[in-house]
XYZ file of C-alpha atoms in Angstrom:
584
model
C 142.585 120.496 89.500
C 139.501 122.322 90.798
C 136.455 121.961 89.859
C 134.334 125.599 89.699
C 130.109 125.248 89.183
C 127.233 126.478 90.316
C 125.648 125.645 93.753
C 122.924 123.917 91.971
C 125.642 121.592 89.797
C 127.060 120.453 92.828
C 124.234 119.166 94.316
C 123.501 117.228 91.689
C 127.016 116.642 91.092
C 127.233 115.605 94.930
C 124.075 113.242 94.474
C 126.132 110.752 90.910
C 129.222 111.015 93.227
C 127.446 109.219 96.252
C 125.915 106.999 93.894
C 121.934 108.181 93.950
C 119.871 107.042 90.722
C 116.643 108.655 92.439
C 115.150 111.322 93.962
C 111.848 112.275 94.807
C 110.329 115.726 95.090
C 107.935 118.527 94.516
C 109.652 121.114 92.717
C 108.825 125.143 93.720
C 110.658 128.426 93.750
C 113.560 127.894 95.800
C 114.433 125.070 94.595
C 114.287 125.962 90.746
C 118.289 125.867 89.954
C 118.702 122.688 91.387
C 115.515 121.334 88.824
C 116.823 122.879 86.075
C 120.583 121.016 86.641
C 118.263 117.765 87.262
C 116.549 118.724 83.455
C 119.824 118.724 81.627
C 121.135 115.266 83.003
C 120.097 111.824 82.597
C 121.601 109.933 85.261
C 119.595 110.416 88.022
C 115.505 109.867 87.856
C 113.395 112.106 89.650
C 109.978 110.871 90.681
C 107.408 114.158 91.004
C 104.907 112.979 93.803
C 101.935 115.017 94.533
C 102.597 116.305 98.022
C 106.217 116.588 99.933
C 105.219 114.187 102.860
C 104.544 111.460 100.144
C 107.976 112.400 98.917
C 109.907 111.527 101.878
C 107.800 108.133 102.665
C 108.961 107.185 99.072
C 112.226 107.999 99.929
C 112.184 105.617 102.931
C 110.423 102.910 101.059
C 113.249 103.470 98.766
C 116.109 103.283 101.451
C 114.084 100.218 103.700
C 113.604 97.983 100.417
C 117.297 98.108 98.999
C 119.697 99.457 102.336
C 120.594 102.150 99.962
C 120.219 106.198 100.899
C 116.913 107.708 99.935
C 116.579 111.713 98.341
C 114.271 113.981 98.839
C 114.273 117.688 97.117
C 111.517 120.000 97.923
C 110.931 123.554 98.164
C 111.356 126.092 101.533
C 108.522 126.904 103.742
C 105.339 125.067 103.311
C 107.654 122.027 101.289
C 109.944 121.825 104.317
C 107.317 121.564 106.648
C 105.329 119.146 105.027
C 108.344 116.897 105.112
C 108.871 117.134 108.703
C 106.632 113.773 109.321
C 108.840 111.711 106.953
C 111.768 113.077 109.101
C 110.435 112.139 112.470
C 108.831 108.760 111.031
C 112.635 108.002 109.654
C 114.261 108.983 112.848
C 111.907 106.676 115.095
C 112.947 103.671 112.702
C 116.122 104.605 111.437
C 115.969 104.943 107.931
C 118.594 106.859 106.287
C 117.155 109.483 103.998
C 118.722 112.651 102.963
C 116.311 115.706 102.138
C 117.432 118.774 100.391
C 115.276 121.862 101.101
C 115.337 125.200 99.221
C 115.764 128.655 101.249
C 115.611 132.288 100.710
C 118.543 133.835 99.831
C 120.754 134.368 102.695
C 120.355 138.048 102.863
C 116.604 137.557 103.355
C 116.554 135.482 105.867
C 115.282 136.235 109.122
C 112.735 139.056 107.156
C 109.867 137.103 106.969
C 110.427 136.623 102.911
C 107.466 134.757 100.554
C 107.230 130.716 101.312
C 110.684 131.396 104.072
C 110.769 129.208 107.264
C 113.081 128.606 109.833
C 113.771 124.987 108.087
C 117.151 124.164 110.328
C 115.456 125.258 113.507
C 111.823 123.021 112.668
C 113.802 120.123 111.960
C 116.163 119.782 114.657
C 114.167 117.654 116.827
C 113.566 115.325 114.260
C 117.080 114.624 112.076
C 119.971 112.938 113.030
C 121.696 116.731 111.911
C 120.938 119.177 109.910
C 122.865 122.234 107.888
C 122.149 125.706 106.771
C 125.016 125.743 103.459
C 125.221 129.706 103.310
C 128.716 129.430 101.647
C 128.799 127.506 98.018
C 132.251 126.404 98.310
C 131.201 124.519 101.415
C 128.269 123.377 100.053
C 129.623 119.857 97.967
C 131.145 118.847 101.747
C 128.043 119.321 103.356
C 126.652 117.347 100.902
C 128.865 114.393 101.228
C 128.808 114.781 104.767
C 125.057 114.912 104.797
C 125.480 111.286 102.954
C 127.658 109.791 105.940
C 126.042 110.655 108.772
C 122.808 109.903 107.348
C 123.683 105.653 106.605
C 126.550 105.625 109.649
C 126.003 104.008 113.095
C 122.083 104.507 113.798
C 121.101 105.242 110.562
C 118.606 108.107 109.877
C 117.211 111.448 108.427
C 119.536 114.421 107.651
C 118.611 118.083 106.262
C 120.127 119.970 103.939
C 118.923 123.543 103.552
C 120.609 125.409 101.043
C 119.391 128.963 99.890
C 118.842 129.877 96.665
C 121.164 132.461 96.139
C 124.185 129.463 97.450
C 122.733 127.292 94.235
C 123.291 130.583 91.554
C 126.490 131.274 92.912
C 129.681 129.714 91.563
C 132.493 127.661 93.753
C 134.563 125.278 94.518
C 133.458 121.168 94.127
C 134.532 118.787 96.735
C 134.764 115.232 95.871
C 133.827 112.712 98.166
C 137.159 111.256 99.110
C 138.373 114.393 99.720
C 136.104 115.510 102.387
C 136.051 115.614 106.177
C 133.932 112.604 107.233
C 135.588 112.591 110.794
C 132.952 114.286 112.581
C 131.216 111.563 112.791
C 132.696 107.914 113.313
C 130.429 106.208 115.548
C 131.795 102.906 117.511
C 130.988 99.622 115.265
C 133.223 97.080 117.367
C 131.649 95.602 120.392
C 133.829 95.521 123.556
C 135.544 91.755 123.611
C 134.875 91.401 127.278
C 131.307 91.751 127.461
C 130.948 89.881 124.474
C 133.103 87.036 125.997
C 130.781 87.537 128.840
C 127.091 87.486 126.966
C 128.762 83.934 125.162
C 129.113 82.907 128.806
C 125.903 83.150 129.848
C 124.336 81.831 126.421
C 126.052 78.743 127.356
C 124.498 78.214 130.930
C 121.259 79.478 130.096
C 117.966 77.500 130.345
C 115.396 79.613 129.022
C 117.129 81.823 125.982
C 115.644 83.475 123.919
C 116.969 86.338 121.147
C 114.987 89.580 121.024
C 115.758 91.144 117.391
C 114.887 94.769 115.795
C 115.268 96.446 112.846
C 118.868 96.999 113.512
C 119.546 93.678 112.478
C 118.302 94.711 109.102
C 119.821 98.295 108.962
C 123.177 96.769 109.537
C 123.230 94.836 105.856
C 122.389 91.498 104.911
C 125.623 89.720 106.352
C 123.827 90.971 109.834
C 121.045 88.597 109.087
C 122.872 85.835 107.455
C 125.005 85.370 111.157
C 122.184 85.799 112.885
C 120.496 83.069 111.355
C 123.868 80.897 111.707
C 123.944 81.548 115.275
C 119.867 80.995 116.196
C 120.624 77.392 114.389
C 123.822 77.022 115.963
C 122.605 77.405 119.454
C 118.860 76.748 118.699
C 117.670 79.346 121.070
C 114.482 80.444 119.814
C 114.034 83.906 118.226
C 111.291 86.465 118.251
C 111.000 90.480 116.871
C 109.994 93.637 117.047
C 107.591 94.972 114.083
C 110.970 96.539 112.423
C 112.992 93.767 112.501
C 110.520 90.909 110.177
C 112.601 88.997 107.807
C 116.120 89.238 109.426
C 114.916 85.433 110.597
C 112.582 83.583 108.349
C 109.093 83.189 109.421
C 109.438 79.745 107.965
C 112.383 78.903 110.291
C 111.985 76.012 113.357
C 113.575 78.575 116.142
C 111.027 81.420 114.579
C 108.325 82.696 117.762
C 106.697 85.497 115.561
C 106.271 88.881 116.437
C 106.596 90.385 120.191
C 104.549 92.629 121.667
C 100.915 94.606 122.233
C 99.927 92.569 119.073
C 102.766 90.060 119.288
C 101.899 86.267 119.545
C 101.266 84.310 122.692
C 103.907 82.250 122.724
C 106.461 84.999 121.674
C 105.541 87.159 124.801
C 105.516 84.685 127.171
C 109.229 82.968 126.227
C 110.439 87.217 126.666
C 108.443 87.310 129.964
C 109.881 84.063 131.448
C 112.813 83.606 129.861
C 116.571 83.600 131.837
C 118.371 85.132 129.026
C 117.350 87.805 126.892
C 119.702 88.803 124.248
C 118.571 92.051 122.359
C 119.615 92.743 119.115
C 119.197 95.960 117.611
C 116.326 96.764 118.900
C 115.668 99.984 121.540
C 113.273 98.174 124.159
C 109.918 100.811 122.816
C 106.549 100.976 124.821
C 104.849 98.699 122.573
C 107.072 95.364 123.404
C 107.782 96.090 127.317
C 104.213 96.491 128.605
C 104.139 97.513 132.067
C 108.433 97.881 132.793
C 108.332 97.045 136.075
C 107.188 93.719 135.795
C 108.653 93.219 131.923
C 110.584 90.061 132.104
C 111.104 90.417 136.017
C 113.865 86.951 135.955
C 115.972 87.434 133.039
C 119.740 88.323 132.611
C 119.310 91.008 129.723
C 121.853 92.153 126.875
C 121.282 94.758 124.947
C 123.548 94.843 121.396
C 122.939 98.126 120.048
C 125.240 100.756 117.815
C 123.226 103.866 118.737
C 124.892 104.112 122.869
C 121.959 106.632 124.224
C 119.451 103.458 123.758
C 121.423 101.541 125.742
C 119.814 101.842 129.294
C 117.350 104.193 127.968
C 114.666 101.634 128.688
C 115.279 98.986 130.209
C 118.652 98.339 132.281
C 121.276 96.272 130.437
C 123.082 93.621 132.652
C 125.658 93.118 129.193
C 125.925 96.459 127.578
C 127.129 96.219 124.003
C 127.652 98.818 121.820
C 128.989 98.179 118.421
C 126.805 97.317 115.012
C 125.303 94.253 114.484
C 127.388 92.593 111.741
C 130.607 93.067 113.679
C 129.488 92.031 117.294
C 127.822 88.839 115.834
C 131.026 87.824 113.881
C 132.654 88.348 117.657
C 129.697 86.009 119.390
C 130.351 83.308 116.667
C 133.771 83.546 116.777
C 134.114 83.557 120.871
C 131.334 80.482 121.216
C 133.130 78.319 118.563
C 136.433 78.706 119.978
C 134.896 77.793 123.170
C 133.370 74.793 121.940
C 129.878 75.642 120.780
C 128.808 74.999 123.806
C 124.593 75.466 124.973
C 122.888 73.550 127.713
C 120.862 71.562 125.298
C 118.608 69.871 127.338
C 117.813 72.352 129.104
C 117.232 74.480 125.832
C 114.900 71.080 124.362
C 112.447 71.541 128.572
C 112.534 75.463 126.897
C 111.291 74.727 123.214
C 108.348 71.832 124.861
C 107.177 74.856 126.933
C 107.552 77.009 124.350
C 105.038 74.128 122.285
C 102.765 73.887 124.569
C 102.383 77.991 124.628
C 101.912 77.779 120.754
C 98.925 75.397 121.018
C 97.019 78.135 122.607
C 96.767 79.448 118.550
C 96.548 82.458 119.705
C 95.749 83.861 115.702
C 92.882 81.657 115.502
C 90.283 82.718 113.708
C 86.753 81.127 111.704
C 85.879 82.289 108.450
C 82.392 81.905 108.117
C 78.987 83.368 106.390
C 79.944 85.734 103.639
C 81.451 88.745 105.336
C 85.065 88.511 104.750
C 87.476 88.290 107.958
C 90.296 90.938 107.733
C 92.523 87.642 109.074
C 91.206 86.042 106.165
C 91.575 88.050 103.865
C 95.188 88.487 104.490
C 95.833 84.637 104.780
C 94.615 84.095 101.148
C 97.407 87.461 100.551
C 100.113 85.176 101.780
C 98.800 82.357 100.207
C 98.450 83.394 96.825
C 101.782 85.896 96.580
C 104.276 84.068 99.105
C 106.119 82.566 96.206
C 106.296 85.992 94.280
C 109.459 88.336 94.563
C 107.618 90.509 96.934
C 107.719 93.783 99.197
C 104.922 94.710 101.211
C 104.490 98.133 103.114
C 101.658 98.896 105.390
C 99.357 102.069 106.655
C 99.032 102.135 110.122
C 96.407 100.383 111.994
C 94.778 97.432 113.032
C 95.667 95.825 109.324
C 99.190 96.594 109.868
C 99.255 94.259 112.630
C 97.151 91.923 110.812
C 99.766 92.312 108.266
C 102.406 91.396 110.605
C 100.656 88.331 111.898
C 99.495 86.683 108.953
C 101.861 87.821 106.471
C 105.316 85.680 106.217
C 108.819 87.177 105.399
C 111.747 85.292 104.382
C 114.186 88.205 104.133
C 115.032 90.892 105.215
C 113.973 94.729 103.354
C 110.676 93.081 102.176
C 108.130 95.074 105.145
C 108.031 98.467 105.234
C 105.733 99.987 107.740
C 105.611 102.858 110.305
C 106.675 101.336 113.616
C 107.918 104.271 116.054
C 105.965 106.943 114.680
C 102.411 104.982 113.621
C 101.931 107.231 110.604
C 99.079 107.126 108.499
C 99.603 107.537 105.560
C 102.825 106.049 105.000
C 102.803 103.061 103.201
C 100.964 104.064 99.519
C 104.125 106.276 99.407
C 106.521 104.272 100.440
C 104.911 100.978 98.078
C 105.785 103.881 95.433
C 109.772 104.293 96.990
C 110.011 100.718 96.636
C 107.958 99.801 93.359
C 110.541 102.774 92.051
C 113.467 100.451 93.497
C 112.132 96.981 92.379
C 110.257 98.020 89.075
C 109.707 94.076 88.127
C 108.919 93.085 91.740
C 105.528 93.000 93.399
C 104.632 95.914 95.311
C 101.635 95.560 97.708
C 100.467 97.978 100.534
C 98.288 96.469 103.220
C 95.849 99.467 104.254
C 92.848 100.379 106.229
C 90.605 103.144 103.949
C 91.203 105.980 106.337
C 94.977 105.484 106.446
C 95.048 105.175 102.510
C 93.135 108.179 102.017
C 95.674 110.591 104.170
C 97.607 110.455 100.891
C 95.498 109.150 98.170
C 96.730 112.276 95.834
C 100.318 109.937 94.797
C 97.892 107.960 92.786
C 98.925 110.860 90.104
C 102.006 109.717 90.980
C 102.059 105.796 90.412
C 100.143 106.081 87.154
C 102.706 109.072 85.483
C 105.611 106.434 86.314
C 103.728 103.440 85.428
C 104.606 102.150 88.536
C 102.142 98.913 89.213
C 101.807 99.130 92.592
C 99.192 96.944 94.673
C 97.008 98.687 96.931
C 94.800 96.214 99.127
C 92.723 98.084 101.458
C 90.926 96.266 104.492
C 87.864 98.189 104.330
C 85.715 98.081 107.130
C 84.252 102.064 107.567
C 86.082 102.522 110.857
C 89.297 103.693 111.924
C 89.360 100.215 113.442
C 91.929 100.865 115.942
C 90.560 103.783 117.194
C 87.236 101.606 117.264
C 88.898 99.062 119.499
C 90.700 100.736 121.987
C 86.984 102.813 122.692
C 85.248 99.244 122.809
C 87.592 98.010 124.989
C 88.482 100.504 127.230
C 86.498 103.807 127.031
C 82.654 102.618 127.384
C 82.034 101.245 123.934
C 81.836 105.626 123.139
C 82.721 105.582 119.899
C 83.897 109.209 119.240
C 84.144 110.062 116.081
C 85.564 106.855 114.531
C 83.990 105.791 111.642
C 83.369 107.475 108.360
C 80.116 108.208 106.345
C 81.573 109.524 103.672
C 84.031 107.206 102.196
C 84.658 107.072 98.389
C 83.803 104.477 95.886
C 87.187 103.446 95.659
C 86.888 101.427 92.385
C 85.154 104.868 90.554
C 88.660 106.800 92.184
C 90.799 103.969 90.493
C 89.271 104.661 87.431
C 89.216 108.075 87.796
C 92.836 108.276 87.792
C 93.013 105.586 85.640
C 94.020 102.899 87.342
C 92.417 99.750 87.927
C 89.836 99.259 90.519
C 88.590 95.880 92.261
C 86.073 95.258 94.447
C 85.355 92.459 97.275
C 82.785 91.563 99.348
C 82.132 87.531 99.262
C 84.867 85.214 100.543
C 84.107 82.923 97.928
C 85.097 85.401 95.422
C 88.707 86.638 97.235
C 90.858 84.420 95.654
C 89.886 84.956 92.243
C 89.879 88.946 92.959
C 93.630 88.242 94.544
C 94.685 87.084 91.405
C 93.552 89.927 89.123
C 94.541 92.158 91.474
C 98.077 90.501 90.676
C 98.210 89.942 86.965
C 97.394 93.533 86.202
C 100.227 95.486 84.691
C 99.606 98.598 86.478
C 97.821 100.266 89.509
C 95.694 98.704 91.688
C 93.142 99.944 94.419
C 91.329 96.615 95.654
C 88.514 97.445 97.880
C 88.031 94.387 100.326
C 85.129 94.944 102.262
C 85.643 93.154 105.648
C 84.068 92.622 109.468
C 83.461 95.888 110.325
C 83.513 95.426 114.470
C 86.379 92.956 114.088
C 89.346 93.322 116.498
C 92.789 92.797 116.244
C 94.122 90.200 118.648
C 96.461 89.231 120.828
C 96.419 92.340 122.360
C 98.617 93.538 125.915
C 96.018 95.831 127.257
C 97.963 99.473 127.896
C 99.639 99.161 131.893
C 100.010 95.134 132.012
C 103.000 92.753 131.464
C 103.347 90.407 128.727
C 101.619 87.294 130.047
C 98.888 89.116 130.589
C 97.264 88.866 126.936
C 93.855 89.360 125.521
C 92.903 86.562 122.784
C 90.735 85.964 120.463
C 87.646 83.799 120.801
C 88.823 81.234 118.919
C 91.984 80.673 120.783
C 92.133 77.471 122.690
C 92.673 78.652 126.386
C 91.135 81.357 128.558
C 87.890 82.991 129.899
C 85.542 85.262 127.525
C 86.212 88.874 128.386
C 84.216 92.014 127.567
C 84.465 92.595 123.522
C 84.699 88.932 122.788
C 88.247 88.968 124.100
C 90.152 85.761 126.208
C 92.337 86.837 129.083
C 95.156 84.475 129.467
């Protein structure tokens, strides 16, 4: 039997029939049938943010914290192009979110109509597709198609834009089984004979390592679970990009850290003289190569990736392997055990001394002293005091988000959330919302820098109308301390415009929105602010004042390979550079 409703019944219709309990959006005009279908339900849960970027980051902290599809539903013109930032930060890490946009009705499109924009044609660049549904009994398959491309192959962000005369109108329902998912079916299973020929090569190598991403993670927790059988398997040591933290734990014996401009020593030098590099999931960016022609000038590279146009992209692959994650590491462990589990050993126990003696460089080395809080310290005593908790951490972008990636440990994977292609500030108190939303009796904590948390301070509103107890621990040190760095290091010590005289008192805005506000200035009183920060039952804004010139270290400076690293002072090795940097 058919199923006749209104445009606006299917979509929410569409959204219980692919399983959504969430959405968040900003309701306006063009969107007002689809909010008054959302009104007479009670299955799904909308979350009303203050602004429709913060809408789509909570919709990715959503999707990154439980693999599920995030929703979005805002209005047309100035509500679709606030969201195009989530889009284009979910395409560059491969999120999948789904955002629903409202439109003029059809006939007025094209004539310039109140709040109309060319949504489809904005957003092209930055979704994985989009749609214009101008015909309501098309509209449910959209929908459900919208759903599939959006979480298959390389996950990320689809559009929706349906007008508002398509959600009065009346029409046909589609179910989900019964609609046409075959324009899109992506290649998951990895070719056999250059897998049989990466398990080849694992088993001569002498220097191995495995270079991981975040599609590792976006491929489902099985993908992580082999991948840790196979690093101890093989014990070839294992490093990652900023997207792929927690598919390894940071507690494991094989674990290198982070790779890249702010990756650890001892992680960039095992990619830049390794023999074997076997990437996983991950799309070879700027920020891990360094300078390409000399990145990792000796080693045999694979490159295990589901998404085909990344393969080669880059870097050239010597073992191209396109398929996802799960299914060609259930092919490498089944080849190598049939083949006798075979590694050269010894050779692998000359790679993990060297790879020792690179980690006694302690390249994240730092001395906490007088009573100005380090930003390295401060996020030591995070770990310290909230490692054991059931915790999810999303970042801002900046100097503390690498911080936050250096200091901070994860065991799993979907517990960091931060802004890796794109760098957007701004991201992470929305997306601590999206995933506070997800996790209600978890702790929530976004790592930020003051200037990053004030790009969208407004979804405060939001996390004290929902009771949502999210964490916000800002690294406060009146800069925009990357900005600050890179003009200390290499433009002159100018410092254009990179510091702020007119920040808030951020425990008065706490309170002001009625949240709880903390404040921190003495080391000696950090832990003791940590812990009330985490025993309140609500929202937090902790104001950590920190080093104010302090800069974030190891650092690849912009043009040179990977072993050639600035360090901190207190690292072991090296020669005292210009802005209290070691070159190694």
């Amino acid at each position: 039997m058919t199923r006749q409703m209104t445009g606006a019944k299917m979509v929410v219709q569409a959204l219980k029939d692919q399983g959504v309990d969430t959405v968040f959006g900003y309701p306006g005009g063009a969107v007002l049938p689809i909010y008054d279908e959302i009104f007479q339900q009670n299955d799904i849960r909308h979350i009303l943010v203050r602004h429709e970027q913060g809408a789509v980051h909570a919709a990715e902290g959503y999707a990154r914290s439980t693999g599920k599809v995030g929703v979005a539903l805002v209005t047309s013109g100035p509500g679709a192009t606030n969201a195009v930032t989530g889009l284009t930060d979910a395409l560059l890490d491969s999120i999948p979110i789904v955002v629903l946009t409202g439109q003029v009705p059809t006939f007025m499109i094209g004539s310039d109509a109140f709040q109309e924009a060319d949504t489809v044609g904005i957003t092209r660049p930055c979704t994985k597709h989009n749609w214009l549904a101008k015909d309501t009994d098309t509209l449910a398959e959209t929908l459900h198609q919208a759903f599939h491309v959006a979480q298959s192959g390389r996950p990320g962000p689809v559009l929706v834009d349906i007008p508002k005369d398509v959600q009065f109108a009346n029409g046909t329902y589609t179910a989900p089984e019964k609609s046409d998912t075959t324009i899109y079916q992506p290649e998951t299973k990895g070719d056999i004979t250059a897998i049989n020929e990466l398990v080849e090569a694992m088993e001569k190598a002498e220097r191995p390592v495995f270079y991981t991403g975040g599609g590792v993670i976006n491929s489902g927790p099985k993908a992580s679970a082999l991948l840790r059988e196979l690093v101890e398997a093989t014990g070839i040591p294992i490093t990652s990009t900023l997207m792929g933290l927690g598919a390894y734990p940071a507690s494991g014996e094989n674990w290198l850290g982070m790779l890249g401009m702010h990756g650890l020593y001892e992680a960039n030098m095992a990619m830049h003289d390794c023999d074997l590099m076997i990437n996983i999931g991950a799309r070879f960016d700027d920020r891990i190569t360094g300078l390409i022609s000399a990145f990792s000038p000796n080693s045999i590279k694979a490159h295990i990736d589901i998404d085909p146009s990344s393969i080669n992209k880059v870097i050239k692959a010597d073992i191209p392997i396109v398929g996802d994650v799960e299914s060609v590491l259930t092919d490498i462990l089944k080849v190598w055990k049939a083949r006798g589990r075979t590694v050269n050993r010894d050779a692998i126990a000359n790679w993990q001394s060297q790879i020792s003696d690179w980690r006694k460089v302690e390249c994240l080395k730092y001395v906490q002293e007088g009573k100005i809080i380090k930003p390295q310290y401060a996020l030591s005593r995070l770990e310290a005091l909230t490692k054991e908790h059931d915790r999810y951490i999303t970042t801002e972008v900046g100097q503390h988000q690498m911080w936050a990636a250096q200091y901070l440990g994860f065991e799993d994977p979907n517990r960091w959330m931060t802004s890796g292609g794109l760098g957007t500030m701004g991201y992470g108190f929305p997306a601590s919302i999206g995933a506070q939303v997800a996790h209600p009796d978890s702790l929530v904590i976004n790592v930020a820098g003051e200037a990053s948390w004030l790009m969208n301070m407004q979804e405060m509103g939001t996390a004290i109308q929902f009771r949502l107890p999210v964490k916000q621990f800002i690294l406060n040190n009146e800069r925009l301390g990357m900005v600050r760095q890179w003009q200390e290091l290499l433009h002159g010590e100018r410092y254009s415009h990179s510091w702020s005289e007119a920040l808030p008192d951020f425990v008065k805005l706490a309170e002001a929105f009625g949240a709880k506000g903390i404040i921190c200035s003495d080391p000696d009183d950090l832990d003791d602010a940590i812990m009330e920060m985490i025993t309140y039952d609500g929202p937090v804004i902790f104001d950590c004042l920190v080093e104010k010139h302090e800069n974030c270290f190891p650092m690849i400076p912009s043009g040179k390979p990977h072993n050639e690293m600035l360090l901190g002072e207190a690292s072991t090795q090296g020669v005292i550079q210009a802005g209290g940097a070691v070159m190694v």
